[in-house]
Amino acid sequence: MAERVHPAEEQPLFISPASAPPVSVDAPPPVQPQQVINQRDQFIYKVPNNATYGTVPVPPPRRRRSPCCCCLTCLCAGLVAVIAIVGIAVLVFYLVVHPRLPKYSIQSAQIKTFNLTPASQNLDSDVVFTVRARNPNKKIGIYYDDIDVTLYYDGESIGYGSIPAFYQGHKNTTMLEVDIQGENTTLDSDAVQTLKSSIDDNSSIFLYARTHARIRIKIGSWKSRHIKVTVKCTVQVRASSSSSSSKLLSESCKFRL
């Protein structure tokens, strides 16, 4: 009798976790980064074998500039540009024109009248100065308006005079004569005693002349606006009531804008 063949036991297609045989799997140890380097917006991690395996870009934060800051920056830049342009223009003008201040000196002094009345402390004076004006510039002419001259003794004005308007050309020397007169000028007692002693001894006295003028500069066909100038002169003369004994002993003049 033939043997019966039983079919083999079928294995289930699904194995539940509970019934699955345990499997031992050794997990690799976690890799610990040794160093973190921040190089301007990037973090670089290094592993023990010095292999770089990742970079993380970090975008920089955006900063919004205020409108006031922008206006201030533009204003400063414009101011620097204007200063630079003006400086260059002044430098070019100086190199081309090479301006120089005019020079003044007193060549002679004549005391026509110098009468002092001690009782009334009044002084009548008439002094004539010859002034030498020199324009040393090669490319600059000078227009003078009417010039006012005031004469002082011991800080008090004793006479007034004027010089008519004139033009002085390039590299020109002009001789000017100014007559300064004063009548019944009242002096203080100390000035009267000092002046009387100087006249009696025929000794020297110091007079101070101050000149105020308005000038214009001419370069080619261009003329500047009016400029106020002052010339101060210190004059030492021999005091005398007669014009023949008067004499210029020393002088010094300074020009100021």
XYZ file of C-alpha atoms in Angstrom:
257
model
C 0.000 0.000 0.000
C 1.410 3.288 -1.030
C 2.474 5.781 1.646
C 0.635 8.966 1.982
C 2.619 12.203 1.437
C 1.686 15.100 3.628
C 2.275 18.631 2.327
C 5.013 20.611 4.061
C 3.983 23.101 6.701
C 3.709 26.521 5.201
C 5.651 29.326 6.870
C 3.711 32.444 7.716
C 4.503 35.405 5.523
C 4.308 37.883 8.418
C 6.288 37.534 11.569
C 5.208 39.619 14.498
C 7.856 41.514 16.401
C 7.106 39.565 19.496
C 7.739 36.233 17.826
C 10.784 37.398 15.789
C 14.068 36.042 17.019
C 16.284 38.698 18.588
C 19.002 40.028 16.346
C 22.082 41.568 17.834
C 23.198 44.596 15.862
C 26.067 46.658 17.141
C 25.320 50.330 16.409
C 28.378 52.438 15.513
C 29.360 54.855 18.181
C 28.175 58.400 17.592
C 30.730 60.658 16.067
C 31.503 63.592 18.310
C 32.827 66.699 16.604
C 36.146 67.797 18.049
C 36.065 71.445 17.101
C 33.617 74.023 15.848
C 35.117 76.851 13.799
C 33.161 79.947 12.952
C 34.626 81.612 9.842
C 32.456 84.606 9.048
C 28.990 83.183 8.445
C 29.977 79.424 8.263
C 30.183 76.751 10.935
C 32.564 73.879 10.029
C 32.412 70.628 11.977
C 35.511 68.440 12.068
C 35.430 64.761 12.871
C 38.304 62.784 14.372
C 39.791 61.902 10.972
C 39.894 65.636 10.120
C 37.361 65.248 7.310
C 34.999 68.127 6.780
C 31.543 66.808 6.238
C 29.260 69.826 6.417
C 28.957 73.600 6.399
C 26.046 75.605 7.624
C 25.806 79.114 6.064
C 24.485 81.753 8.405
C 23.158 84.854 6.597
C 24.228 88.157 8.165
C 21.502 90.211 9.773
C 20.244 93.097 7.741
C 20.487 96.552 9.204
C 18.256 99.311 8.032
C 19.875 102.743 7.823
C 17.790 105.616 9.051
C 17.002 108.507 6.644
C 18.707 110.965 9.015
C 21.953 109.000 8.834
C 21.832 108.993 5.027
C 21.198 112.748 4.893
C 24.045 113.428 7.322
C 26.435 111.311 5.250
C 25.477 113.122 2.037
C 25.831 116.510 3.758
C 29.321 115.687 5.057
C 30.396 114.398 1.648
C 29.119 117.535 -0.073
C 30.838 119.787 2.465
C 34.156 117.993 1.982
C 33.798 118.319 -1.802
C 33.078 122.069 -1.570
C 36.067 122.634 0.729
C 38.310 120.697 -1.639
C 37.129 122.689 -4.680
C 37.587 126.018 -2.890
C 41.046 124.993 -1.700
C 42.122 124.025 -5.202
C 40.769 127.304 -6.615
C 42.640 129.351 -3.991
C 45.841 127.437 -4.665
C 45.570 127.978 -8.426
C 44.826 131.693 -7.913
C 47.848 132.096 -5.637
C 50.183 130.267 -8.020
C 49.005 132.261 -11.050
C 48.560 135.734 -9.542
C 50.888 135.516 -6.522
C 49.230 138.429 -4.640
C 51.245 140.616 -2.281
C 50.134 143.312 0.151
C 50.801 146.948 -0.765
C 53.420 148.842 1.227
C 53.230 152.324 2.723
C 55.807 154.580 4.325
C 56.013 158.244 5.383
C 58.798 160.054 3.585
C 58.569 163.450 5.284
C 56.622 165.338 7.917
C 56.227 169.105 8.108
C 54.627 170.802 11.094
C 53.178 174.037 9.736
C 51.286 174.938 12.883
C 51.496 173.501 16.365
C 50.172 176.144 18.728
C 49.315 175.105 22.258
C 47.361 177.299 24.672
C 47.966 175.900 28.162
C 45.316 178.070 29.796
C 42.499 176.696 27.683
C 44.242 173.384 26.991
C 43.537 173.848 23.275
C 45.782 172.881 20.375
C 45.766 174.220 16.830
C 47.689 171.950 14.484
C 48.521 171.713 10.807
C 50.777 168.793 9.812
C 51.638 167.708 6.256
C 52.799 164.153 5.539
C 54.299 162.868 2.301
C 53.324 159.199 1.917
C 54.898 156.648 -0.416
C 52.462 153.950 -1.605
C 53.925 150.917 -3.370
C 51.980 148.240 -5.289
C 54.404 145.302 -5.741
C 51.995 143.091 -7.707
C 52.601 142.279 -11.357
C 49.012 141.355 -12.245
C 46.909 143.289 -9.711
C 45.814 146.921 -9.888
C 44.246 148.782 -6.949
C 41.399 151.306 -7.010
C 41.324 153.616 -3.970
C 38.216 155.521 -2.954
C 38.575 158.722 -0.903
C 40.931 158.024 2.009
C 40.248 159.448 5.487
C 43.209 160.168 7.773
C 43.031 160.911 11.501
C 46.006 162.152 13.540
C 46.343 161.314 17.250
C 48.511 162.566 20.073
C 48.532 160.719 23.398
C 45.396 158.815 22.398
C 43.381 161.916 21.469
C 42.559 162.994 17.928
C 44.090 166.368 17.022
C 43.366 166.646 13.286
C 41.709 165.231 10.183
C 42.700 165.020 6.524
C 41.835 163.175 3.309
C 43.415 161.876 0.117
C 41.370 161.944 -3.119
C 40.532 158.741 -4.966
C 43.092 157.342 -7.396
C 44.087 154.171 -9.271
C 47.431 152.466 -8.770
C 48.641 150.176 -11.547
C 50.935 147.149 -11.570
C 54.381 147.544 -9.981
C 53.622 151.203 -9.353
C 54.890 153.664 -6.735
C 52.736 156.719 -5.960
C 53.718 159.691 -3.816
C 50.784 161.162 -1.864
C 50.545 164.323 0.212
C 48.019 164.663 3.005
C 47.379 167.837 4.998
C 45.966 167.147 8.471
C 44.461 170.088 10.310
C 42.839 170.582 13.662
C 41.476 173.649 15.462
C 40.739 174.190 19.138
C 41.349 170.562 20.013
C 40.958 170.167 23.765
C 43.577 167.995 25.488
C 43.682 166.716 29.037
C 46.015 168.315 31.560
C 48.665 165.583 31.435
C 48.889 165.742 27.625
C 49.126 169.544 27.748
C 52.035 169.474 30.226
C 53.923 166.802 28.243
C 53.408 168.537 24.894
C 54.360 171.964 26.281
C 57.577 170.560 27.721
C 58.466 168.924 24.381
C 57.829 172.127 22.414
C 59.841 174.268 24.819
C 62.778 171.848 24.753
C 62.525 171.345 20.997
C 62.453 167.586 21.653
C 60.616 164.788 19.830
C 57.008 163.703 20.130
C 55.117 160.673 18.813
C 52.118 161.136 16.535
C 49.847 158.347 15.354
C 48.070 158.444 11.997
C 45.228 156.068 11.236
C 43.957 155.733 7.673
C 40.663 154.149 6.652
C 40.138 153.342 2.978
C 37.946 151.317 0.647
C 39.727 149.608 -2.213
C 38.882 147.401 -5.164
C 41.227 144.906 -6.786
C 41.529 144.695 -10.559
C 42.822 141.527 -12.255
C 42.612 141.801 -16.032
C 39.126 143.148 -16.732
C 37.660 141.780 -13.480
C 37.090 144.093 -10.501
C 36.377 142.936 -6.981
C 33.889 144.374 -4.534
C 34.938 147.051 -2.076
C 37.315 145.938 0.646
C 37.888 147.961 3.815
C 41.547 148.412 4.764
C 43.332 150.229 7.577
C 46.849 151.653 7.643
C 48.335 152.592 11.018
C 51.502 154.707 11.160
C 53.629 155.717 14.124
C 55.614 158.898 13.474
C 58.317 160.485 15.623
C 58.888 164.164 14.840
C 60.710 167.037 16.462
C 58.141 169.218 18.149
C 58.344 172.913 17.317
C 56.006 175.815 16.812
C 57.857 176.800 13.620
C 57.776 174.717 10.443
C 61.491 175.208 9.764
C 62.471 173.285 12.911
C 60.178 170.281 12.341
C 61.838 167.081 11.236
C 60.865 163.461 10.697
C 62.905 161.234 12.992
C 61.324 157.782 12.512
C 58.214 156.136 11.075
C 56.545 152.758 10.862
C 53.364 151.777 8.970
C 51.276 148.597 9.091
C 48.642 147.536 6.555
C 45.627 145.572 7.774
C 42.557 144.215 6.022
